[in-house]
Amino acid sequence: MAISIKRLGAGDEAILEFLALHDAEFDLGDCGAPQTPLEPEKAKRFLEHSDVLLWVAFDEDKTVGFLQCNVVFLRSSNGQELVLYEIGVHRGWRRQGIGRVLLNQMETWMRENKVDTVWVLADNQEAAEFYRSSGFEAEHPQPVYMLCELKLG
Ligand SMILES: CC(C)(COP(=O)(O)OP(=O)(O)OC[C@H]1O[C@@H](n2cnc3c(N)ncnc32)[C@H](O)[C@@H]1OP(=O)(O)O)[C@@H](O)C(=O)NCCC(=O)NCCS
C-alpha cells in the first residue's frame, strides 16, 4: 500500500464527481447511495474556496478516502475553528491507518494556520471510537442535532 494525500483544488472536478458517484463505498454498510455530482459552476466554486478543505487519499491510482473540513468564523476568541464535516475510507481499505493519515493532514493544516479547535458530529459508534482514538472527547451535556429544510420554489 502506497498512500498519498492531495488537497483538492481548482481542476479536480473529476475526483469530486468520483466521490459523489461512489459515496456508498465510503459510508457505513447500510448507509450511503450514489450522490448527484455538483453542477460544473458549483464544483468550481467548491474547489476554489479557500475555507473548504478537502483531502483525498490515494493508494497508487485508486481513490481510497477523503476528509472534508470547513472553516467556521467566530465572533470572538481567535476568530476561527474547523468543523470536520465528513470523513470516509473505502470499505476495502479500512483499519489500515488511512483515516488517521487524513486526520494528520488536517492537524498539520491547523498548526500551520494557528487554528486550535476542530469539532465533529460522530453519527455512529465506530466513528466515535475512531475519533476518540485520535484525541477527540465528547462534551457533556450533549447538544441536540436539529435540522430545518425549506421547500424552495
Ligand atoms: C471511521 C473511518 C473513517 C475510520 O477510518 P480507518 O481508515 O478505518 O481508520 P484507521 O485505520 O486510521 O483507525 C485508527 C484507529 O481508530 C480506531 N478505529 C477505527 N475504526 C474503528 C472501528 N470500526 N471500531 C473501533 N475503533 C476503530 C482504532 O483505534 C484504530 O486504530 P487500530 O486499527 O490500530 O486499532 C472509517 O471506518 C469509515 O470510513 N467509516 C464509514 C464512514 C463514517 O462512519 N464516517 C464518519 C461519519 S461521522
mmCIF file with all atom_site columns, C-alpha atoms and ligand atoms in Angstrom:
data_model
loop_
_atom_site.group_PDB
_atom_site.id
_atom_site.type_symbol
_atom_site.label_atom_id
_atom_site.label_alt_id
_atom_site.label_comp_id
_atom_site.label_asym_id
_atom_site.label_entity_id
_atom_site.label_seq_id
_atom_site.pdbx_PDB_ins_code
_atom_site.Cartn_x
_atom_site.Cartn_y
_atom_site.Cartn_z
_atom_site.occupancy
_atom_site.B_iso_or_equiv
_atom_site.pdbx_formal_charge
_atom_site.auth_seq_id
_atom_site.auth_comp_id
_atom_site.auth_asym_id
_atom_site.auth_atom_id
_atom_site.pdbx_PDB_model_num
ATOM   1   C CA  . MET A 1 1   ? 0.000   0.000  0.000   1.00 0.00 ? 1   MET A CA  1
ATOM   2   C CA  . ALA A 1 2   ? 1.452   3.363  -1.058  1.00 0.00 ? 2   ALA A CA  1
ATOM   3   C CA  . ILE A 1 3   ? -0.788  6.083  0.329   1.00 0.00 ? 3   ILE A CA  1
ATOM   4   C CA  . SER A 1 4   ? -0.556  9.638  -0.932  1.00 0.00 ? 4   SER A CA  1
ATOM   5   C CA  . ILE A 1 5   ? -2.719  12.606 0.037   1.00 0.00 ? 5   ILE A CA  1
ATOM   6   C CA  . LYS A 1 6   ? -3.854  15.523 -2.071  1.00 0.00 ? 6   LYS A CA  1
ATOM   7   C CA  . ARG A 1 7   ? -5.822  18.586 -1.066  1.00 0.00 ? 7   ARG A CA  1
ATOM   8   C CA  . LEU A 1 8   ? -8.316  19.152 -3.835  1.00 0.00 ? 8   LEU A CA  1
ATOM   9   C CA  . GLY A 1 9   ? -8.362  22.459 -5.632  1.00 0.00 ? 9   GLY A CA  1
ATOM   10  C CA  . ALA A 1 10  ? -9.129  24.037 -8.986  1.00 0.00 ? 10  ALA A CA  1
ATOM   11  C CA  . GLY A 1 11  ? -9.260  21.453 -11.749 1.00 0.00 ? 11  GLY A CA  1
ATOM   12  C CA  . ASP A 1 12  ? -10.108 18.464 -9.518  1.00 0.00 ? 12  ASP A CA  1
ATOM   13  C CA  . GLU A 1 13  ? -13.720 18.180 -10.672 1.00 0.00 ? 13  GLU A CA  1
ATOM   14  C CA  . ALA A 1 14  ? -13.266 14.565 -11.802 1.00 0.00 ? 14  ALA A CA  1
ATOM   15  C CA  . ILE A 1 15  ? -12.247 13.423 -8.302  1.00 0.00 ? 15  ILE A CA  1
ATOM   16  C CA  . LEU A 1 16  ? -15.184 15.289 -6.781  1.00 0.00 ? 16  LEU A CA  1
ATOM   17  C CA  . GLU A 1 17  ? -17.513 13.579 -9.222  1.00 0.00 ? 17  GLU A CA  1
ATOM   18  C CA  . PHE A 1 18  ? -15.994 10.170 -8.444  1.00 0.00 ? 18  PHE A CA  1
ATOM   19  C CA  . LEU A 1 19  ? -16.578 10.674 -4.701  1.00 0.00 ? 19  LEU A CA  1
ATOM   20  C CA  . ALA A 1 20  ? -20.201 11.621 -5.312  1.00 0.00 ? 20  ALA A CA  1
ATOM   21  C CA  . LEU A 1 21  ? -20.941 8.660  -7.574  1.00 0.00 ? 21  LEU A CA  1
ATOM   22  C CA  . HIS A 1 22  ? -19.170 6.177  -5.271  1.00 0.00 ? 22  HIS A CA  1
ATOM   23  C CA  . ASP A 1 23  ? -20.440 7.632  -1.992  1.00 0.00 ? 23  ASP A CA  1
ATOM   24  C CA  . ALA A 1 24  ? -21.798 4.317  -0.679  1.00 0.00 ? 24  ALA A CA  1
ATOM   25  C CA  . GLU A 1 25  ? -18.351 2.695  -0.797  1.00 0.00 ? 25  GLU A CA  1
ATOM   26  C CA  . PHE A 1 26  ? -17.082 5.284  1.687   1.00 0.00 ? 26  PHE A CA  1
ATOM   27  C CA  . ASP A 1 27  ? -20.019 5.065  4.091   1.00 0.00 ? 27  ASP A CA  1
ATOM   28  C CA  . LEU A 1 28  ? -21.334 2.545  6.607   1.00 0.00 ? 28  LEU A CA  1
ATOM   29  C CA  . GLY A 1 29  ? -22.611 -0.767 5.286   1.00 0.00 ? 29  GLY A CA  1
ATOM   30  C CA  . ASP A 1 30  ? -26.271 0.156  5.376   1.00 0.00 ? 30  ASP A CA  1
ATOM   31  C CA  . CYS A 1 31  ? -25.880 3.844  4.528   1.00 0.00 ? 31  CYS A CA  1
ATOM   32  C CA  . GLY A 1 32  ? -24.873 5.810  1.508   1.00 0.00 ? 32  GLY A CA  1
ATOM   33  C CA  . ALA A 1 33  ? -26.009 5.865  -2.077  1.00 0.00 ? 33  ALA A CA  1
ATOM   34  C CA  . PRO A 1 34  ? -24.683 7.436  -5.261  1.00 0.00 ? 34  PRO A CA  1
ATOM   35  C CA  . GLN A 1 35  ? -24.932 11.207 -4.916  1.00 0.00 ? 35  GLN A CA  1
ATOM   36  C CA  . THR A 1 36  ? -25.640 13.698 -7.654  1.00 0.00 ? 36  THR A CA  1
ATOM   37  C CA  . PRO A 1 37  ? -22.346 15.350 -8.612  1.00 0.00 ? 37  PRO A CA  1
ATOM   38  C CA  . LEU A 1 38  ? -22.225 19.135 -8.328  1.00 0.00 ? 38  LEU A CA  1
ATOM   39  C CA  . GLU A 1 39  ? -23.011 21.140 -11.431 1.00 0.00 ? 39  GLU A CA  1
ATOM   40  C CA  . PRO A 1 40  ? -19.792 22.446 -13.046 1.00 0.00 ? 40  PRO A CA  1
ATOM   41  C CA  . GLU A 1 41  ? -20.164 26.001 -11.706 1.00 0.00 ? 41  GLU A CA  1
ATOM   42  C CA  . LYS A 1 42  ? -20.831 24.795 -8.151  1.00 0.00 ? 42  LYS A CA  1
ATOM   43  C CA  . ALA A 1 43  ? -17.974 22.286 -8.328  1.00 0.00 ? 43  ALA A CA  1
ATOM   44  C CA  . LYS A 1 44  ? -15.607 25.059 -9.434  1.00 0.00 ? 44  LYS A CA  1
ATOM   45  C CA  . ARG A 1 45  ? -16.738 27.319 -6.575  1.00 0.00 ? 45  ARG A CA  1
ATOM   46  C CA  . PHE A 1 46  ? -16.384 24.492 -4.049  1.00 0.00 ? 46  PHE A CA  1
ATOM   47  C CA  . LEU A 1 47  ? -12.897 23.553 -5.209  1.00 0.00 ? 47  LEU A CA  1
ATOM   48  C CA  . GLU A 1 48  ? -11.624 27.122 -5.342  1.00 0.00 ? 48  GLU A CA  1
ATOM   49  C CA  . HIS A 1 49  ? -12.956 28.154 -1.926  1.00 0.00 ? 49  HIS A CA  1
ATOM   50  C CA  . SER A 1 50  ? -10.042 28.689 0.457   1.00 0.00 ? 50  SER A CA  1
ATOM   51  C CA  . ASP A 1 51  ? -12.165 27.853 3.526   1.00 0.00 ? 51  ASP A CA  1
ATOM   52  C CA  . VAL A 1 52  ? -13.252 24.452 2.220   1.00 0.00 ? 52  VAL A CA  1
ATOM   53  C CA  . LEU A 1 53  ? -10.615 21.818 2.947   1.00 0.00 ? 53  LEU A CA  1
ATOM   54  C CA  . LEU A 1 54  ? -10.981 18.502 1.166   1.00 0.00 ? 54  LEU A CA  1
ATOM   55  C CA  . TRP A 1 55  ? -8.157  15.992 1.365   1.00 0.00 ? 55  TRP A CA  1
ATOM   56  C CA  . VAL A 1 56  ? -8.265  12.809 -0.653  1.00 0.00 ? 56  VAL A CA  1
ATOM   57  C CA  . ALA A 1 57  ? -6.190  9.674  -0.041  1.00 0.00 ? 57  ALA A CA  1
ATOM   58  C CA  . PHE A 1 58  ? -4.948  7.539  -2.911  1.00 0.00 ? 58  PHE A CA  1
ATOM   59  C CA  . ASP A 1 59  ? -3.475  4.066  -2.890  1.00 0.00 ? 59  ASP A CA  1
ATOM   60  C CA  . GLU A 1 60  ? -1.422  4.460  -6.057  1.00 0.00 ? 60  GLU A CA  1
ATOM   61  C CA  . ASP A 1 61  ? -4.124  5.470  -8.571  1.00 0.00 ? 61  ASP A CA  1
ATOM   62  C CA  . LYS A 1 62  ? -7.149  4.353  -6.505  1.00 0.00 ? 62  LYS A CA  1
ATOM   63  C CA  . THR A 1 63  ? -9.191  6.856  -4.525  1.00 0.00 ? 63  THR A CA  1
ATOM   64  C CA  . VAL A 1 64  ? -9.447  5.283  -1.066  1.00 0.00 ? 64  VAL A CA  1
ATOM   65  C CA  . GLY A 1 65  ? -10.504 8.009  1.366   1.00 0.00 ? 65  GLY A CA  1
ATOM   66  C CA  . PHE A 1 66  ? -11.435 11.621 1.920   1.00 0.00 ? 66  PHE A CA  1
ATOM   67  C CA  . LEU A 1 67  ? -11.863 14.147 4.692   1.00 0.00 ? 67  LEU A CA  1
ATOM   68  C CA  . GLN A 1 68  ? -13.726 17.430 4.379   1.00 0.00 ? 68  GLN A CA  1
ATOM   69  C CA  . CYS A 1 69  ? -13.417 20.283 6.865   1.00 0.00 ? 69  CYS A CA  1
ATOM   70  C CA  . ASN A 1 70  ? -14.839 23.748 6.657   1.00 0.00 ? 70  ASN A CA  1
ATOM   71  C CA  . VAL A 1 71  ? -13.514 26.824 8.406   1.00 0.00 ? 71  VAL A CA  1
ATOM   72  C CA  . VAL A 1 72  ? -16.058 28.292 10.814  1.00 0.00 ? 72  VAL A CA  1
ATOM   73  C CA  . PHE A 1 73  ? -15.649 32.005 11.503  1.00 0.00 ? 73  PHE A CA  1
ATOM   74  C CA  . LEU A 1 74  ? -16.185 33.064 15.102  1.00 0.00 ? 74  LEU A CA  1
ATOM   75  C CA  . ARG A 1 75  ? -17.099 36.443 16.534  1.00 0.00 ? 75  ARG A CA  1
ATOM   76  C CA  . SER A 1 76  ? -14.585 36.119 19.380  1.00 0.00 ? 76  SER A CA  1
ATOM   77  C CA  . SER A 1 77  ? -11.599 34.084 20.649  1.00 0.00 ? 77  SER A CA  1
ATOM   78  C CA  . ASN A 1 78  ? -9.101  33.588 17.868  1.00 0.00 ? 78  ASN A CA  1
ATOM   79  C CA  . GLY A 1 79  ? -11.729 34.051 15.197  1.00 0.00 ? 79  GLY A CA  1
ATOM   80  C CA  . GLN A 1 80  ? -11.929 30.627 13.634  1.00 0.00 ? 80  GLN A CA  1
ATOM   81  C CA  . GLU A 1 81  ? -12.264 26.891 14.196  1.00 0.00 ? 81  GLU A CA  1
ATOM   82  C CA  . LEU A 1 82  ? -12.836 23.855 11.989  1.00 0.00 ? 82  LEU A CA  1
ATOM   83  C CA  . VAL A 1 83  ? -15.820 21.603 11.602  1.00 0.00 ? 83  VAL A CA  1
ATOM   84  C CA  . LEU A 1 84  ? -14.842 18.147 10.433  1.00 0.00 ? 84  LEU A CA  1
ATOM   85  C CA  . TYR A 1 85  ? -17.811 17.783 8.159   1.00 0.00 ? 85  TYR A CA  1
ATOM   86  C CA  . GLU A 1 86  ? -17.222 14.327 6.737   1.00 0.00 ? 86  GLU A CA  1
ATOM   87  C CA  . ILE A 1 87  ? -14.681 11.529 6.544   1.00 0.00 ? 87  ILE A CA  1
ATOM   88  C CA  . GLY A 1 88  ? -14.884 8.270  4.661   1.00 0.00 ? 88  GLY A CA  1
ATOM   89  C CA  . VAL A 1 89  ? -12.437 5.493  3.940   1.00 0.00 ? 89  VAL A CA  1
ATOM   90  C CA  . HIS A 1 90  ? -13.298 2.991  1.225   1.00 0.00 ? 90  HIS A CA  1
ATOM   91  C CA  . ARG A 1 91  ? -14.668 -0.269 2.656   1.00 0.00 ? 91  ARG A CA  1
ATOM   92  C CA  . GLY A 1 92  ? -11.797 -2.277 1.265   1.00 0.00 ? 92  GLY A CA  1
ATOM   93  C CA  . TRP A 1 93  ? -9.159  -0.078 2.902   1.00 0.00 ? 93  TRP A CA  1
ATOM   94  C CA  . ARG A 1 94  ? -10.395 0.384  6.481   1.00 0.00 ? 94  ARG A CA  1
ATOM   95  C CA  . ARG A 1 95  ? -8.335  -0.279 9.640   1.00 0.00 ? 95  ARG A CA  1
ATOM   96  C CA  . GLN A 1 96  ? -5.100  0.341  7.758   1.00 0.00 ? 96  GLN A CA  1
ATOM   97  C CA  . GLY A 1 97  ? -4.401  3.786  9.145   1.00 0.00 ? 97  GLY A CA  1
ATOM   98  C CA  . ILE A 1 98  ? -5.807  5.849  6.260   1.00 0.00 ? 98  ILE A CA  1
ATOM   99  C CA  . GLY A 1 99  ? -8.334  7.682  8.427   1.00 0.00 ? 99  GLY A CA  1
ATOM   100 C CA  . ARG A 1 100 ? -5.547  8.592  10.816  1.00 0.00 ? 100 ARG A CA  1
ATOM   101 C CA  . VAL A 1 101 ? -3.361  9.823  7.943   1.00 0.00 ? 101 VAL A CA  1
ATOM   102 C CA  . LEU A 1 102 ? -6.216  12.096 6.833   1.00 0.00 ? 102 LEU A CA  1
ATOM   103 C CA  . LEU A 1 103 ? -6.608  13.442 10.377  1.00 0.00 ? 103 LEU A CA  1
ATOM   104 C CA  . ASN A 1 104 ? -2.856  14.098 10.489  1.00 0.00 ? 104 ASN A CA  1
ATOM   105 C CA  . GLN A 1 105 ? -3.202  16.153 7.345   1.00 0.00 ? 105 GLN A CA  1
ATOM   106 C CA  . MET A 1 106 ? -5.960  18.193 8.971   1.00 0.00 ? 106 MET A CA  1
ATOM   107 C CA  . GLU A 1 107 ? -3.860  18.674 12.115  1.00 0.00 ? 107 GLU A CA  1
ATOM   108 C CA  . THR A 1 108 ? -0.892  19.878 10.078  1.00 0.00 ? 108 THR A CA  1
ATOM   109 C CA  . TRP A 1 109 ? -3.151  22.438 8.408   1.00 0.00 ? 109 TRP A CA  1
ATOM   110 C CA  . MET A 1 110 ? -4.453  23.529 11.835  1.00 0.00 ? 110 MET A CA  1
ATOM   111 C CA  . ARG A 1 111 ? -0.935  24.063 13.190  1.00 0.00 ? 111 ARG A CA  1
ATOM   112 C CA  . GLU A 1 112 ? 0.166   25.966 10.105  1.00 0.00 ? 112 GLU A CA  1
ATOM   113 C CA  . ASN A 1 113 ? -2.928  28.167 10.229  1.00 0.00 ? 113 ASN A CA  1
ATOM   114 C CA  . LYS A 1 114 ? -2.991  28.628 14.034  1.00 0.00 ? 114 LYS A CA  1
ATOM   115 C CA  . VAL A 1 115 ? -6.445  27.025 14.372  1.00 0.00 ? 115 VAL A CA  1
ATOM   116 C CA  . ASP A 1 116 ? -6.555  25.059 17.615  1.00 0.00 ? 116 ASP A CA  1
ATOM   117 C CA  . THR A 1 117 ? -10.092 23.616 17.676  1.00 0.00 ? 117 THR A CA  1
ATOM   118 C CA  . VAL A 1 118 ? -11.945 21.136 15.479  1.00 0.00 ? 118 VAL A CA  1
ATOM   119 C CA  . TRP A 1 119 ? -15.319 19.565 16.212  1.00 0.00 ? 119 TRP A CA  1
ATOM   120 C CA  . VAL A 1 120 ? -17.311 16.802 14.602  1.00 0.00 ? 120 VAL A CA  1
ATOM   121 C CA  . LEU A 1 121 ? -20.749 15.210 14.870  1.00 0.00 ? 121 LEU A CA  1
ATOM   122 C CA  . ALA A 1 122 ? -19.995 11.497 15.082  1.00 0.00 ? 122 ALA A CA  1
ATOM   123 C CA  . ASP A 1 123 ? -23.016 9.702  13.674  1.00 0.00 ? 123 ASP A CA  1
ATOM   124 C CA  . ASN A 1 124 ? -22.101 6.123  14.534  1.00 0.00 ? 124 ASN A CA  1
ATOM   125 C CA  . GLN A 1 125 ? -20.304 4.158  17.228  1.00 0.00 ? 125 GLN A CA  1
ATOM   126 C CA  . GLU A 1 126 ? -17.355 3.070  15.062  1.00 0.00 ? 126 GLU A CA  1
ATOM   127 C CA  . ALA A 1 127 ? -16.685 6.631  14.006  1.00 0.00 ? 127 ALA A CA  1
ATOM   128 C CA  . ALA A 1 128 ? -16.889 7.759  17.629  1.00 0.00 ? 128 ALA A CA  1
ATOM   129 C CA  . GLU A 1 129 ? -14.246 5.139  18.548  1.00 0.00 ? 129 GLU A CA  1
ATOM   130 C CA  . PHE A 1 130 ? -12.096 6.334  15.680  1.00 0.00 ? 130 PHE A CA  1
ATOM   131 C CA  . TYR A 1 131 ? -12.316 9.971  16.799  1.00 0.00 ? 131 TYR A CA  1
ATOM   132 C CA  . ARG A 1 132 ? -11.708 9.018  20.438  1.00 0.00 ? 132 ARG A CA  1
ATOM   133 C CA  . SER A 1 133 ? -8.582  7.130  19.468  1.00 0.00 ? 133 SER A CA  1
ATOM   134 C CA  . SER A 1 134 ? -7.311  10.336 17.897  1.00 0.00 ? 134 SER A CA  1
ATOM   135 C CA  . GLY A 1 135 ? -7.884  12.647 20.845  1.00 0.00 ? 135 GLY A CA  1
ATOM   136 C CA  . PHE A 1 136 ? -11.493 13.800 20.387  1.00 0.00 ? 136 PHE A CA  1
ATOM   137 C CA  . GLU A 1 137 ? -13.657 13.824 23.529  1.00 0.00 ? 137 GLU A CA  1
ATOM   138 C CA  . ALA A 1 138 ? -17.440 14.043 23.897  1.00 0.00 ? 138 ALA A CA  1
ATOM   139 C CA  . GLU A 1 139 ? -18.692 17.120 25.725  1.00 0.00 ? 139 GLU A CA  1
ATOM   140 C CA  . HIS A 1 140 ? -21.401 16.952 28.380  1.00 0.00 ? 140 HIS A CA  1
ATOM   141 C CA  . PRO A 1 141 ? -24.198 17.768 28.171  1.00 0.00 ? 141 PRO A CA  1
ATOM   142 C CA  . GLN A 1 142 ? -24.526 16.846 24.503  1.00 0.00 ? 142 GLN A CA  1
ATOM   143 C CA  . PRO A 1 143 ? -26.175 19.309 22.134  1.00 0.00 ? 143 PRO A CA  1
ATOM   144 C CA  . VAL A 1 144 ? -29.196 18.173 20.104  1.00 0.00 ? 144 VAL A CA  1
ATOM   145 C CA  . TYR A 1 145 ? -28.660 17.974 16.378  1.00 0.00 ? 145 TYR A CA  1
ATOM   146 C CA  . MET A 1 146 ? -31.599 19.736 14.716  1.00 0.00 ? 146 MET A CA  1
ATOM   147 C CA  . LEU A 1 147 ? -32.377 20.441 11.090  1.00 0.00 ? 147 LEU A CA  1
ATOM   148 C CA  . CYS A 1 148 ? -34.709 22.701 9.155   1.00 0.00 ? 148 CYS A CA  1
ATOM   149 C CA  . GLU A 1 149 ? -35.226 22.121 5.463   1.00 0.00 ? 149 GLU A CA  1
ATOM   150 C CA  . LEU A 1 150 ? -37.006 24.770 3.434   1.00 0.00 ? 150 LEU A CA  1
ATOM   151 C CA  . LYS A 1 151 ? -39.129 23.965 0.427   1.00 0.00 ? 151 LYS A CA  1
ATOM   152 C CA  . LEU A 1 152 ? -37.724 26.156 -2.313  1.00 0.00 ? 152 LEU A CA  1
ATOM   153 C CA  . GLY A 1 153 ? -39.892 27.076 -5.281  1.00 0.00 ? 153 GLY A CA  1
HETATM 154 C C1  . LIG B 2 .   ? -14.403 5.983  10.622  1.00 0.00 ? 1   LIG B C1  1
HETATM 155 C C2  . LIG B 2 .   ? -13.428 5.687  9.465   1.00 0.00 ? 1   LIG B C2  1
HETATM 156 C C3  . LIG B 2 .   ? -13.209 6.961  8.642   1.00 0.00 ? 1   LIG B C3  1
HETATM 157 C C4  . LIG B 2 .   ? -12.088 5.219  10.062  1.00 0.00 ? 1   LIG B C4  1
HETATM 158 O O1  . LIG B 2 .   ? -11.151 5.088  9.013   1.00 0.00 ? 1   LIG B O1  1
HETATM 159 P P1  . LIG B 2 .   ? -9.991  3.989  9.055   1.00 0.00 ? 1   LIG B P1  1
HETATM 160 O O2  . LIG B 2 .   ? -9.024  4.299  7.975   1.00 0.00 ? 1   LIG B O2  1
HETATM 161 O O3  . LIG B 2 .   ? -10.592 2.638  9.037   1.00 0.00 ? 1   LIG B O3  1
HETATM 162 O O4  . LIG B 2 .   ? -9.339  4.263  10.493  1.00 0.00 ? 1   LIG B O4  1
HETATM 163 P P2  . LIG B 2 .   ? -7.835  3.958  10.950  1.00 0.00 ? 1   LIG B P2  1
HETATM 164 O O5  . LIG B 2 .   ? -7.385  2.662  10.336  1.00 0.00 ? 1   LIG B O5  1
HETATM 165 O O6  . LIG B 2 .   ? -6.985  5.139  10.701  1.00 0.00 ? 1   LIG B O6  1
HETATM 166 O O7  . LIG B 2 .   ? -8.062  3.739  12.512  1.00 0.00 ? 1   LIG B O7  1
HETATM 167 C C5  . LIG B 2 .   ? -7.327  4.442  13.505  1.00 0.00 ? 1   LIG B C5  1
HETATM 168 C C6  . LIG B 2 .   ? -7.809  3.965  14.859  1.00 0.00 ? 1   LIG B C6  1
HETATM 169 O O8  . LIG B 2 .   ? -9.186  4.364  15.052  1.00 0.00 ? 1   LIG B O8  1
HETATM 170 C C7  . LIG B 2 .   ? -9.877  3.354  15.781  1.00 0.00 ? 1   LIG B C7  1
HETATM 171 N N1  . LIG B 2 .   ? -10.900 2.737  14.914  1.00 0.00 ? 1   LIG B N1  1
HETATM 172 C C8  . LIG B 2 .   ? -11.026 2.858  13.570  1.00 0.00 ? 1   LIG B C8  1
HETATM 173 N N2  . LIG B 2 .   ? -12.099 2.173  13.129  1.00 0.00 ? 1   LIG B N2  1
HETATM 174 C C9  . LIG B 2 .   ? -12.653 1.604  14.211  1.00 0.00 ? 1   LIG B C9  1
HETATM 175 C C10 . LIG B 2 .   ? -13.777 0.754  14.398  1.00 0.00 ? 1   LIG B C10 1
HETATM 176 N N3  . LIG B 2 .   ? -14.550 0.349  13.367  1.00 0.00 ? 1   LIG B N3  1
HETATM 177 N N4  . LIG B 2 .   ? -14.077 0.337  15.645  1.00 0.00 ? 1   LIG B N4  1
HETATM 178 C C11 . LIG B 2 .   ? -13.311 0.709  16.704  1.00 0.00 ? 1   LIG B C11 1
HETATM 179 N N5  . LIG B 2 .   ? -12.216 1.530  16.598  1.00 0.00 ? 1   LIG B N5  1
HETATM 180 C C12 . LIG B 2 .   ? -11.904 1.961  15.356  1.00 0.00 ? 1   LIG B C12 1
HETATM 181 C C13 . LIG B 2 .   ? -8.822  2.300  16.171  1.00 0.00 ? 1   LIG B C13 1
HETATM 182 O O9  . LIG B 2 .   ? -8.251  2.686  17.408  1.00 0.00 ? 1   LIG B O9  1
HETATM 183 C C14 . LIG B 2 .   ? -7.823  2.469  15.038  1.00 0.00 ? 1   LIG B C14 1
HETATM 184 O O10 . LIG B 2 .   ? -6.520  2.011  15.379  1.00 0.00 ? 1   LIG B O10 1
HETATM 185 P P3  . LIG B 2 .   ? -6.175  0.418  15.234  1.00 0.00 ? 1   LIG B P3  1
HETATM 186 O O11 . LIG B 2 .   ? -6.692  -0.030 13.891  1.00 0.00 ? 1   LIG B O11 1
HETATM 187 O O12 . LIG B 2 .   ? -4.682  0.387  15.353  1.00 0.00 ? 1   LIG B O12 1
HETATM 188 O O13 . LIG B 2 .   ? -6.899  -0.264 16.361  1.00 0.00 ? 1   LIG B O13 1
HETATM 189 C C15 . LIG B 2 .   ? -13.977 4.531  8.562   1.00 0.00 ? 1   LIG B C15 1
HETATM 190 O O14 . LIG B 2 .   ? -14.350 3.443  9.386   1.00 0.00 ? 1   LIG B O14 1
HETATM 191 C C16 . LIG B 2 .   ? -15.154 4.907  7.704   1.00 0.00 ? 1   LIG B C16 1
HETATM 192 O O15 . LIG B 2 .   ? -14.993 5.405  6.590   1.00 0.00 ? 1   LIG B O15 1
HETATM 193 N N6  . LIG B 2 .   ? -16.386 4.654  8.202   1.00 0.00 ? 1   LIG B N6  1
HETATM 194 C C17 . LIG B 2 .   ? -17.599 4.913  7.409   1.00 0.00 ? 1   LIG B C17 1
HETATM 195 C C18 . LIG B 2 .   ? -17.899 6.387  7.263   1.00 0.00 ? 1   LIG B C18 1
HETATM 196 C C19 . LIG B 2 .   ? -18.090 7.054  8.617   1.00 0.00 ? 1   LIG B C19 1
HETATM 197 O O16 . LIG B 2 .   ? -18.667 6.493  9.550   1.00 0.00 ? 1   LIG B O16 1
HETATM 198 N N7  . LIG B 2 .   ? -17.599 8.304  8.691   1.00 0.00 ? 1   LIG B N7  1
HETATM 199 C C20 . LIG B 2 .   ? -17.715 9.124  9.877   1.00 0.00 ? 1   LIG B C20 1
HETATM 200 C C21 . LIG B 2 .   ? -19.064 9.755  9.982   1.00 0.00 ? 1   LIG B C21 1
HETATM 201 S S1  . LIG B 2 .   ? -19.191 10.805 11.427  1.00 0.00 ? 1   LIG B S1  1
#
